[in-house]
mmCIF file of C-alpha atoms in Angstrom:
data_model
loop_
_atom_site.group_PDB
_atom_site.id
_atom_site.type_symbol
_atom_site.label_atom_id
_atom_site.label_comp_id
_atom_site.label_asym_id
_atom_site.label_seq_id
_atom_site.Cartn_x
_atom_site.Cartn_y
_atom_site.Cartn_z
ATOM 1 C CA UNK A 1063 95.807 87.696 101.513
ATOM 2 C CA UNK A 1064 93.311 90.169 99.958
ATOM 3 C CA UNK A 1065 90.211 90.944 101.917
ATOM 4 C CA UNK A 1066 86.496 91.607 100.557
ATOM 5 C CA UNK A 1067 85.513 95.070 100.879
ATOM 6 C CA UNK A 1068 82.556 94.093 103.002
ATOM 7 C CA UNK A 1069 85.069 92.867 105.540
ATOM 8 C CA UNK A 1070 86.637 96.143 105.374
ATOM 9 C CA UNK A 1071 84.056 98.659 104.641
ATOM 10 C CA UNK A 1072 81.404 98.164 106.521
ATOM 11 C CA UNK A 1073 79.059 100.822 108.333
ATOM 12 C CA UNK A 1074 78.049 98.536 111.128
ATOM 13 C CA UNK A 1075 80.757 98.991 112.664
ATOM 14 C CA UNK A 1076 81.646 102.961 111.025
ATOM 15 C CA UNK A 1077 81.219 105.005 108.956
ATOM 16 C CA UNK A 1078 84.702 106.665 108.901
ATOM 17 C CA UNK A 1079 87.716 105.541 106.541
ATOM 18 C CA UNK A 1080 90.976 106.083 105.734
ATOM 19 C CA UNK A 1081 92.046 105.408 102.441
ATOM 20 C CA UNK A 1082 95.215 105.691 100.481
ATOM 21 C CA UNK A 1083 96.492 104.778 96.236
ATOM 22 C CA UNK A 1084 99.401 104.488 94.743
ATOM 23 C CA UNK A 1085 101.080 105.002 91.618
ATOM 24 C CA UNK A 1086 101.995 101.486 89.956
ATOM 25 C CA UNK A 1087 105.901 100.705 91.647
ATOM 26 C CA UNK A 1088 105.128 103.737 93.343
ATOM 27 C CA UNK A 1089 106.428 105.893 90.173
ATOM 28 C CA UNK A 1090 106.626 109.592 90.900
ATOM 29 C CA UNK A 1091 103.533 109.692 87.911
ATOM 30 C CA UNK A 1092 102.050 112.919 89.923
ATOM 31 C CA UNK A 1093 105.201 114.409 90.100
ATOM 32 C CA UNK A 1094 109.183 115.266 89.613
ATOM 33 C CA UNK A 1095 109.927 111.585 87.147
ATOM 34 C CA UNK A 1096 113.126 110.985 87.597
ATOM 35 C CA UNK A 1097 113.054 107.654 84.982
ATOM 36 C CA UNK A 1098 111.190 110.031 81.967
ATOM 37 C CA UNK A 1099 112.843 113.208 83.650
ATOM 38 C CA UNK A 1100 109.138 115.182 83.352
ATOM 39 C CA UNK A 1101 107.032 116.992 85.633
ATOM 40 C CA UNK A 1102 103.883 116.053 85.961
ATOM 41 C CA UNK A 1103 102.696 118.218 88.873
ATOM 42 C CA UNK A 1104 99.536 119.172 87.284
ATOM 43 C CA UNK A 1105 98.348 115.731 87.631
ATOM 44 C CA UNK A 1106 97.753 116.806 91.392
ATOM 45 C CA UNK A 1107 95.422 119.716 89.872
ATOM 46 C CA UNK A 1108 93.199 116.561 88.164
ATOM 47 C CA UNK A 1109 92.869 114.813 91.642
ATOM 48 C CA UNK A 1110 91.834 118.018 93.569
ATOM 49 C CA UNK A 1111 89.315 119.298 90.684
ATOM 50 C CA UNK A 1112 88.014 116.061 90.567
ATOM 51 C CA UNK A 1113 87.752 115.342 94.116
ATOM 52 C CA UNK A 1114 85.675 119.147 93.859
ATOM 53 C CA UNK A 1115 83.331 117.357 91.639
ATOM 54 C CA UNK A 1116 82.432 114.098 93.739
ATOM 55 C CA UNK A 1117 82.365 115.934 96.694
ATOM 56 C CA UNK A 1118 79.518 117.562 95.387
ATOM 57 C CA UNK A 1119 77.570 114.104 94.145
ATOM 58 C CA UNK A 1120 78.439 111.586 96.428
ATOM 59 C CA UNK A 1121 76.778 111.408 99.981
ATOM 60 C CA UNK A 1122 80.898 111.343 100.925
ATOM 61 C CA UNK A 1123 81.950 113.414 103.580
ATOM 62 C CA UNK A 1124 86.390 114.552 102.819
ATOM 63 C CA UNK A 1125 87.382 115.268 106.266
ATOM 64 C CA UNK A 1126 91.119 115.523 105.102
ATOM 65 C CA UNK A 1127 93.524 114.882 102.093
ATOM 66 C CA UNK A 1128 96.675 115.390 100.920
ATOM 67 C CA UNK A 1129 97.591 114.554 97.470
ATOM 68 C CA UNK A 1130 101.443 113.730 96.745
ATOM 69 C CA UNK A 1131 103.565 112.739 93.965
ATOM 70 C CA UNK A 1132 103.127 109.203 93.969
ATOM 71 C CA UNK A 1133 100.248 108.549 96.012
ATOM 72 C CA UNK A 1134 97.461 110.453 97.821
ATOM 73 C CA UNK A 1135 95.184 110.145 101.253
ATOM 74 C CA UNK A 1136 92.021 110.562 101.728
ATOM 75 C CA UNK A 1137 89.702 110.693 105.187
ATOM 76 C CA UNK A 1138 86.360 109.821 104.410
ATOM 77 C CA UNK A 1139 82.879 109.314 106.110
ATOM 78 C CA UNK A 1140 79.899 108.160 104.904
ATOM 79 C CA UNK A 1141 76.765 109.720 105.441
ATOM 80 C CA UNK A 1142 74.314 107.128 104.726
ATOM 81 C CA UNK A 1143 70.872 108.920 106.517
ATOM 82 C CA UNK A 1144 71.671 111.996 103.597
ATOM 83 C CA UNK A 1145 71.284 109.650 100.499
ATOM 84 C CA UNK A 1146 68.219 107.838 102.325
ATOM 85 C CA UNK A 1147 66.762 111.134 102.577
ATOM 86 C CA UNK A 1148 67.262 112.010 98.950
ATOM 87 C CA UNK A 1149 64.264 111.908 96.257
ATOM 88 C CA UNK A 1150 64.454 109.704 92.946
ATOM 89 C CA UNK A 1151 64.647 112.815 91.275
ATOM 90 C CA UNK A 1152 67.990 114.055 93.496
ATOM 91 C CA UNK A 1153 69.028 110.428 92.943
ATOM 92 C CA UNK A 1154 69.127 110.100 89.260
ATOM 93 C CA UNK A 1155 70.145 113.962 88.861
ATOM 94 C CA UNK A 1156 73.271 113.012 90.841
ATOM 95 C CA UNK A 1157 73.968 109.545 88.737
ATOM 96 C CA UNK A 1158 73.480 111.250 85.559
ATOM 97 C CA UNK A 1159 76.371 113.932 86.441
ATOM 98 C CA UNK A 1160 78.687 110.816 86.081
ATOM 99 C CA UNK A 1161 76.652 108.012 84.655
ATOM 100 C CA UNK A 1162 74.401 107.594 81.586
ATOM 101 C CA UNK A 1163 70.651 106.983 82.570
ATOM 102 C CA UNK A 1164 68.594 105.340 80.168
ATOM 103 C CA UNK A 1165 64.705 106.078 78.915
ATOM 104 C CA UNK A 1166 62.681 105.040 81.832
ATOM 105 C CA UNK A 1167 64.030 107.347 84.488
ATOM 106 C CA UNK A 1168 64.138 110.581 82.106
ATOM 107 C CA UNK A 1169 60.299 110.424 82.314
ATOM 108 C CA UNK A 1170 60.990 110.791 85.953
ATOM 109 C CA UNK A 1171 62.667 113.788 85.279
ATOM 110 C CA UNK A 1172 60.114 115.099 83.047
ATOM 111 C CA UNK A 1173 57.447 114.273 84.939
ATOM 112 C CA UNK A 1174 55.854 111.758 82.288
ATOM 113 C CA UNK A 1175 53.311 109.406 83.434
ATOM 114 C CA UNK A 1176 54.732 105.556 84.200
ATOM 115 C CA UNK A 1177 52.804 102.362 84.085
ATOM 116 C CA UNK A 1178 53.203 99.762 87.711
ATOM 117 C CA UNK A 1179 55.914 97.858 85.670
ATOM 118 C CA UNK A 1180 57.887 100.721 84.410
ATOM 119 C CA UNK A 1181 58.071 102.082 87.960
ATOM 120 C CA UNK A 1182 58.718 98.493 89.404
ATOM 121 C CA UNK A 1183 62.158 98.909 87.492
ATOM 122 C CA UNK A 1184 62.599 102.310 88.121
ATOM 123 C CA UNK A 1185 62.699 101.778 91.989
ATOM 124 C CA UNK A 1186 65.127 98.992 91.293
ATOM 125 C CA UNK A 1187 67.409 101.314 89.533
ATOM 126 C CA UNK A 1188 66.980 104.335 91.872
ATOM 127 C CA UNK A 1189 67.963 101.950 95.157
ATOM 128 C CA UNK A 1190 70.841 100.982 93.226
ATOM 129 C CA UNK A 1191 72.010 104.118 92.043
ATOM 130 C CA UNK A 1192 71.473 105.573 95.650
ATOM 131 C CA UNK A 1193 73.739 103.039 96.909
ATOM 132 C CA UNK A 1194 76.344 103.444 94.430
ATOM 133 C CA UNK A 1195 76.177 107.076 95.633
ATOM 134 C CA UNK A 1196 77.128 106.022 99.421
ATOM 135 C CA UNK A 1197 79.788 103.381 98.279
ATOM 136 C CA UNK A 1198 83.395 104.063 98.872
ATOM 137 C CA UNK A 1199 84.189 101.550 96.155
ATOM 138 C CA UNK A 1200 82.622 103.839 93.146
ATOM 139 C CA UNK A 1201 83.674 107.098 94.511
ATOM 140 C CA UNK A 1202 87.070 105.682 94.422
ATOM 141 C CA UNK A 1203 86.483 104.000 90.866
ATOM 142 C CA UNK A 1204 85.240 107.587 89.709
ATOM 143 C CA UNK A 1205 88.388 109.272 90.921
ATOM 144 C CA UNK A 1206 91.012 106.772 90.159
ATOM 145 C CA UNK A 1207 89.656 105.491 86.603
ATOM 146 C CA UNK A 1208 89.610 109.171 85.555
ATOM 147 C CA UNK A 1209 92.963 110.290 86.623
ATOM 148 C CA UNK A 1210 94.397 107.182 85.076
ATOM 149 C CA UNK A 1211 92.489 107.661 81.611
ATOM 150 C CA UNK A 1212 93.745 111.242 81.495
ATOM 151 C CA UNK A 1213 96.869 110.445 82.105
ATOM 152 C CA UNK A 1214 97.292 107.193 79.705
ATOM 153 C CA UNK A 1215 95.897 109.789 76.886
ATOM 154 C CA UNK A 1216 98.383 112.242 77.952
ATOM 155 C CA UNK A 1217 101.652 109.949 77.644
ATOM 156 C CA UNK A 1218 99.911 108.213 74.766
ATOM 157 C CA UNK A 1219 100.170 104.953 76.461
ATOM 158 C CA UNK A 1220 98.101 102.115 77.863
ATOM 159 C CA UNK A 1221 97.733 100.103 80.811
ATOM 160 C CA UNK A 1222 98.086 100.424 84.506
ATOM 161 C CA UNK A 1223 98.140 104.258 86.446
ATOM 162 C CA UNK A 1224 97.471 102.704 89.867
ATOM 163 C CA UNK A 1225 99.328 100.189 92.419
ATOM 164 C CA UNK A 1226 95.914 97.863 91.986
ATOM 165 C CA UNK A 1227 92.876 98.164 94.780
ATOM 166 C CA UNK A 1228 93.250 101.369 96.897
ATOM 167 C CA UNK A 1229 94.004 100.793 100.699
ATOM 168 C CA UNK A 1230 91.133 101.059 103.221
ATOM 169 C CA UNK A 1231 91.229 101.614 107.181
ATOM 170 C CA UNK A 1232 87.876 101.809 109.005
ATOM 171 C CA UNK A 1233 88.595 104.519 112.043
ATOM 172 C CA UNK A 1234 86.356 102.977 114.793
ATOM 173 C CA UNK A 1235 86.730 105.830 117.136
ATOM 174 C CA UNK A 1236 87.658 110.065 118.002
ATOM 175 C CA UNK A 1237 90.874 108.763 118.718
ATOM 176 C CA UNK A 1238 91.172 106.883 114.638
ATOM 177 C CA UNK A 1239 89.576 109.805 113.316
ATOM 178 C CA UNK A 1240 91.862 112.801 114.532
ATOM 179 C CA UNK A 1241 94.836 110.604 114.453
ATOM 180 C CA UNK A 1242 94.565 109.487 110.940
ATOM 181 C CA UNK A 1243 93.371 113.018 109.992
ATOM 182 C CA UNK A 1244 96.568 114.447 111.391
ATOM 183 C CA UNK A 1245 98.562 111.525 109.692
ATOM 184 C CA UNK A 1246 97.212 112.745 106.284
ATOM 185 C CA UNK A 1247 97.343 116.499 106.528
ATOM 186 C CA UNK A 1248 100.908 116.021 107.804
ATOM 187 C CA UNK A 1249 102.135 114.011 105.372
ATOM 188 C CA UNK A 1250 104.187 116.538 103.153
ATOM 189 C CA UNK A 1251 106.187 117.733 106.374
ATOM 190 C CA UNK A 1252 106.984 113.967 107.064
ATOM 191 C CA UNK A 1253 107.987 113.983 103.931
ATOM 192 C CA UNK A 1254 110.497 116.448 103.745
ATOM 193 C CA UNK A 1255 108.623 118.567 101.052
ATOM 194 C CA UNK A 1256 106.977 121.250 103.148
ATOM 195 C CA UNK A 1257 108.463 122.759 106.511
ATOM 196 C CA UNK A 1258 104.887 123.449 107.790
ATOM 197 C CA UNK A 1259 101.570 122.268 107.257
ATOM 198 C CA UNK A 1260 99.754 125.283 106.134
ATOM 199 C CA UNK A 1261 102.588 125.762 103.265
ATOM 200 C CA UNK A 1262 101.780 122.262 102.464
ATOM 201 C CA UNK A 1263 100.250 121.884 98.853
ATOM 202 C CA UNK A 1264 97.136 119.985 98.008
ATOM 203 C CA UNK A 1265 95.856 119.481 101.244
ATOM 204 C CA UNK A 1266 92.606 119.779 103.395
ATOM 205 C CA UNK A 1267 94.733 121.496 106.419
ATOM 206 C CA UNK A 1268 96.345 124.234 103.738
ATOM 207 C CA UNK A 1269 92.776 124.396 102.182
ATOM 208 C CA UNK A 1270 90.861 124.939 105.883
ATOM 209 C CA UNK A 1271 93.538 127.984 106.407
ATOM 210 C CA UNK A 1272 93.013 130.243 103.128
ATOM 211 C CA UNK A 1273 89.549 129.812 103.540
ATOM 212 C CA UNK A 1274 89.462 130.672 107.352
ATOM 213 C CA UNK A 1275 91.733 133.836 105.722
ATOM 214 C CA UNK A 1276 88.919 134.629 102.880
ATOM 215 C CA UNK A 1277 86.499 134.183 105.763
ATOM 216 C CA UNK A 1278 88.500 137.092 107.728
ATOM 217 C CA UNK A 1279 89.163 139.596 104.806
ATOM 218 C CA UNK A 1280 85.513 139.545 103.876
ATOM 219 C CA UNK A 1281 84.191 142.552 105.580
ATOM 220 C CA UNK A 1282 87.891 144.054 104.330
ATOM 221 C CA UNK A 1283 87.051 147.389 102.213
ATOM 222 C CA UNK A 1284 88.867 146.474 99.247
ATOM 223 C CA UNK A 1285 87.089 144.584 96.553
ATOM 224 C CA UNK A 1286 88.650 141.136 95.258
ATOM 225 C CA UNK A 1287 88.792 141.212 90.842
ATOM 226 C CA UNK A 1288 85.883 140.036 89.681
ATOM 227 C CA UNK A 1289 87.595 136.303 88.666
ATOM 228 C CA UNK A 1290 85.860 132.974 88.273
ATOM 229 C CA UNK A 1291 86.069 131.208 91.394
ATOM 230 C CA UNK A 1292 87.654 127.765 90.548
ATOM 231 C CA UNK A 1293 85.077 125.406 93.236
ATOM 232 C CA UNK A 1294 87.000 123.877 96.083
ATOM 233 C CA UNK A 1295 87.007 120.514 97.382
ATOM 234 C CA UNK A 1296 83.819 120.166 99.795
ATOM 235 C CA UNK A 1297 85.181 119.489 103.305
ATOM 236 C CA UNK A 1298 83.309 118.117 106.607
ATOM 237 C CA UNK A 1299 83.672 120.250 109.059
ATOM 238 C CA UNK A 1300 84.545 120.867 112.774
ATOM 239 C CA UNK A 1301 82.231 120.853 116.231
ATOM 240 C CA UNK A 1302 81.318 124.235 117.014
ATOM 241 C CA UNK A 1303 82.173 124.747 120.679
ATOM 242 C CA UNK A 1304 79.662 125.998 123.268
ATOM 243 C CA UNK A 1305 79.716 129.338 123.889
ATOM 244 C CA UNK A 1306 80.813 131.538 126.676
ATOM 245 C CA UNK A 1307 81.866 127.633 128.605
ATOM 246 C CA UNK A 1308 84.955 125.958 128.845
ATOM 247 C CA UNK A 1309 85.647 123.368 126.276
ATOM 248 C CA UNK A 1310 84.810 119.860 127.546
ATOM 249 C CA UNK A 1311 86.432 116.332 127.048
ATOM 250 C CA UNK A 1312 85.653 114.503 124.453
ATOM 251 C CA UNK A 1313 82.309 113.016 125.903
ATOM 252 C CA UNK A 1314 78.784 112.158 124.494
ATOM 253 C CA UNK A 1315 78.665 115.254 122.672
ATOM 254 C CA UNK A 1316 81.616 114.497 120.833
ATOM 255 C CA UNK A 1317 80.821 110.633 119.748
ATOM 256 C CA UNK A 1318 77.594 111.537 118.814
ATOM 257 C CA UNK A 1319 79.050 113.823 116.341
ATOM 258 C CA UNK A 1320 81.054 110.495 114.697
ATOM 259 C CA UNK A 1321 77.623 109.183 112.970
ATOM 260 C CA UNK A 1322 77.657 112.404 111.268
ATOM 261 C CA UNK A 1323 79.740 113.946 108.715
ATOM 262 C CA UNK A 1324 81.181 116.712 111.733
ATOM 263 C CA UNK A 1325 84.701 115.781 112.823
ATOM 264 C CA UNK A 1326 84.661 114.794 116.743
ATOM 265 C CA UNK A 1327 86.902 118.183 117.443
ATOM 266 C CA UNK A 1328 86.854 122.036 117.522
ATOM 267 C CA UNK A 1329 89.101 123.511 115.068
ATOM 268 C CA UNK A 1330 91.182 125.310 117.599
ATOM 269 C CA UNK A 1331 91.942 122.001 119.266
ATOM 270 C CA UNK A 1332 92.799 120.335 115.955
ATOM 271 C CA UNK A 1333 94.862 123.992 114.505
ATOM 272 C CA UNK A 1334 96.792 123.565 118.089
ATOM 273 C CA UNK A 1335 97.623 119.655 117.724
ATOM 274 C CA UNK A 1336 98.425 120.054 114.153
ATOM 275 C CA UNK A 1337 101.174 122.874 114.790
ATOM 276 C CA UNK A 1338 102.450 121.423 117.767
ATOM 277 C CA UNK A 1339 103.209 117.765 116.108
ATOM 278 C CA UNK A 1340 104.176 119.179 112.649
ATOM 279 C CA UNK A 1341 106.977 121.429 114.293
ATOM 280 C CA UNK A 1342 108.254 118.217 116.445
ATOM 281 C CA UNK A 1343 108.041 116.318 113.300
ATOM 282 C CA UNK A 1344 110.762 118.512 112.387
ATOM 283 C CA UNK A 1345 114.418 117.285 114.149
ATOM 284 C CA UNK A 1346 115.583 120.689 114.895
ATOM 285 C CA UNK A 1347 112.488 121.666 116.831
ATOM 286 C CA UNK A 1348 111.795 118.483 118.161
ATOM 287 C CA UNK A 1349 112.911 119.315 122.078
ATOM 288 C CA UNK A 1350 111.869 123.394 121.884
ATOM 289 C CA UNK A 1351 108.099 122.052 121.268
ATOM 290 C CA UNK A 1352 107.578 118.895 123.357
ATOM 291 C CA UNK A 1353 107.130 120.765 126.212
ATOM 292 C CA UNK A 1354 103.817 122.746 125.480
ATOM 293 C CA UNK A 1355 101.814 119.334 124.671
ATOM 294 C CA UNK A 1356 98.490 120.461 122.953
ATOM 295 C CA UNK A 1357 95.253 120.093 126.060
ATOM 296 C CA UNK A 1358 94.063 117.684 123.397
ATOM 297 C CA UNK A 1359 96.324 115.107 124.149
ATOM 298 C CA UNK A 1360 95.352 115.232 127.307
ATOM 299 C CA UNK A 1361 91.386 114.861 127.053
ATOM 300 C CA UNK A 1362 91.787 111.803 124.681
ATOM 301 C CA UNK A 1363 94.104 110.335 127.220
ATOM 302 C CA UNK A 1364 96.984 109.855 124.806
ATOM 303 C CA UNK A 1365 101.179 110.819 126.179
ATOM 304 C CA UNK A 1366 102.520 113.368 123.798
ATOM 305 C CA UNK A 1367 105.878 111.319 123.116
ATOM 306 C CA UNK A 1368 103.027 108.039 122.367
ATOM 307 C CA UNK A 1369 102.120 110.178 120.044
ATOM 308 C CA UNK A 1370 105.107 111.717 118.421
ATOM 309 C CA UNK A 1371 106.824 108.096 118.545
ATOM 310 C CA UNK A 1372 103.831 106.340 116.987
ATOM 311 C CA UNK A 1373 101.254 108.317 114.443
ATOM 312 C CA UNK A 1374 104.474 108.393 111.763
ATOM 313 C CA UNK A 1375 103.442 104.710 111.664
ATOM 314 C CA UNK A 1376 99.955 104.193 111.931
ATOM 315 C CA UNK A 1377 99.532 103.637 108.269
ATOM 316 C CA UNK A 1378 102.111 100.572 108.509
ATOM 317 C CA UNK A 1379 101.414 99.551 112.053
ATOM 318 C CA UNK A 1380 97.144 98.854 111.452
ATOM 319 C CA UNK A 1381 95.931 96.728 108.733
ATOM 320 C CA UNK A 1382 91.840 96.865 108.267
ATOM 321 C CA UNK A 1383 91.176 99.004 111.659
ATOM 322 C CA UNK A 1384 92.292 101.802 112.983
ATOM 323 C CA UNK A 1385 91.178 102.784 117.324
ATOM 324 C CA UNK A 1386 91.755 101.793 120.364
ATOM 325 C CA UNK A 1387 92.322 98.311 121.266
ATOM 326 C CA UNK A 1388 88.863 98.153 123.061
ATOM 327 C CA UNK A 1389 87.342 99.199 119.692
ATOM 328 C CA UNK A 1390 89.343 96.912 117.672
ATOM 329 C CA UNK A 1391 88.465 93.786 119.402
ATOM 330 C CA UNK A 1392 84.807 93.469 119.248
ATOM 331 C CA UNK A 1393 84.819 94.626 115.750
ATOM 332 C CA UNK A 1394 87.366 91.628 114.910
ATOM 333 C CA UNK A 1395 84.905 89.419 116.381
ATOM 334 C CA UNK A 1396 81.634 90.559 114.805
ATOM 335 C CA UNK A 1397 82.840 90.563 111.657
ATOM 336 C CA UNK A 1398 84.442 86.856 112.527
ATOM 337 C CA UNK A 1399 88.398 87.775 112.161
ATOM 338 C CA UNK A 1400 90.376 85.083 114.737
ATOM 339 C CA UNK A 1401 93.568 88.007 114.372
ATOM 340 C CA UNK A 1402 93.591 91.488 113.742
ATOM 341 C CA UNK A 1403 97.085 93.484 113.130
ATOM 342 C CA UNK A 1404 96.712 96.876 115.354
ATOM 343 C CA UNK A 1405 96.030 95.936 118.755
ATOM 344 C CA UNK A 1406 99.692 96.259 119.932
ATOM 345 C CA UNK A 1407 99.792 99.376 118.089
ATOM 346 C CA UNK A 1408 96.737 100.814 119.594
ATOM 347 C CA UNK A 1409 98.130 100.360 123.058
ATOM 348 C CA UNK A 1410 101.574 101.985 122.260
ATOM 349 C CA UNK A 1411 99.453 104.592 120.364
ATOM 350 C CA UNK A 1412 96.332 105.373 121.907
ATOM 351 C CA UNK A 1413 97.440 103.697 125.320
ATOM 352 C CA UNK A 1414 94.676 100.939 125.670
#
């Protein structure tokens, strides 16, 4: 039975989501169609540019996506305290990038004097605007309604682009986050479509590599061709580790970091869990890799064949919640759910 987003999105209990759309019967529409026998690859190209653009408005943290031919994922975290903290003026300069205003807030903008009632209404639009601008729901209805009118005009058709409401998982924990992050930026190897994940296309992982490589060739004495820089998809980024000390376990430090937009990991521990599970995702390499488990694993407490055996699944295997099972529970409860689907998982996952 379908749920109300407020049952399933709701920053009480986090701020962190997974979220995945289909194509409608899961058509290859971003992709090789074998019905029509075209290629509509470029279709991936619309998601990413546009995913660049609402980056950029929404307060929407991408911590990872990965964009395939029928479907895409997305890892996303709100950041609620950045749009409380933004002006009126930031407010309706962000809703007007997408959204028509109307009379009374462009004297806002110009600075034109207001009477008590005009402001009265103002306010009321601004504090719904600014949390439009923090809602899952119309960052998704910005992407998806786009995509599907550019494609409908392309094929000169009407009618349905997407499989209905897109999927939602609230990640209650470090352990939801990094597992569902490395779900998503591994999907093309699962796949069969890429043999590694930094040759996969359209993802945050590839995307996080060629710009650590930019980021390496800068102070390189040959000058890039002056080109127009397309703009990239805004991504959250990493915990910087202490320096000059030993890299702790994930502690305080870390789940303080989850009410923010910074991912609960240092990029060196994610690069090394990503390689390590992406090569034993692979049959042939399955055995050579298992036995130089990532120190990850370790520090969140989860067995490296747990999690070879189980993150393929974790999609399928949680409903409404991803975590551990001592995270899933009380969230069931305050938000009044008898049953939750997960908590078996968690335990063969996450290990409690």
């Amino acid at each position: 039975m379908t749920q109300a987003r407020k049952l399933l999105i709701s920053l009480d209990q986090t701020s962190w989501f997974h979220i995945c759309s289909r194509c409608i019967k899961r058509s290859f529409l971003m992709g090789d169609d074998h019905y029509t026998g075209k290629n509509y690859e470029h279709r991936r190209i619309w998601i990413a540019d546009k995913l660049a653009e609402l980056s950029d408005i929404y307060a929407i943290d991408i911590a990872a996506y990965a964009i395939m031919s029928n479907h895409y994922h997305l890892v996303l975290h709100i950041d609620a305290d950045k749009a409380k903290n933004w002006s009126d003026k930031t407010v309706i300069k962000r809703w007007m990038m997408l959204f028509k205003g109307n009379d009374l807030v462009l004297k806002v903008l110009k600075n034109q004097p207001v009477t008590q009632a005009e402001q009265s209404i103002i306010n009321g639009f601004v504090e719904k605007w600014r949390n439009r601008l923090m809602s899952i729901s119309w960052f998704m209805r910005c992407l998806n309604e786009h995509i599907a009118r550019l494609a409908n005009a392309e094929d000169k058709c009407s009618g349905r682009f997407w499989e209905g409401r897109f999927k939602s998982q609230a990640l209650l924990d470090e352990q939801a986050i990094l597992a569902c992050m490395a779900y998503v930026d591994l999907n093309p190897v699962r796949a069969g479509i890429a043999q590694l994940p930094e040759t996969s296309h359209f993802t945050a992982f590839k995307q996080r590599i060629k710009s650590h490589n930019r980021a390496s060739q800068k102070n390189s004495t040959r000058k890039p061709a002056n080109q127009p820089v397309k703009p990239s998809i805004k991504l959250a980024k990493f915990c910087k580790p202490p320096k000059n000390k030993k890299i702790p376990a994930i502690d305080s430090v870390h789940q303080g970091q989850r009410a923010t937009g910074i991912i609960p990991c240092y990029w060196e521990d994610y690069l090394e869990l990503i390689d390590w599970t992406g090569r034993a995702i692979l049959p042939n390499k399955r055995g050579a890799i298992a036995a130089s488990e990532p120190q990850i694993l370790k520090r969140l407490n989860i067995a490296p064949a747990a999690w070879l055996n189980n993150l393929p699944r974790i999609e399928s295997d949680f409903h409404s919640f991803i975590g551990c099972s001592n995270s899933i529970t009380p969230c069931a409860k305050k938000l009044k759910q008898q049953w939750v689907k997960g908590v078996g998982a968690a335990k063969r996952l996450f290990g409690r």
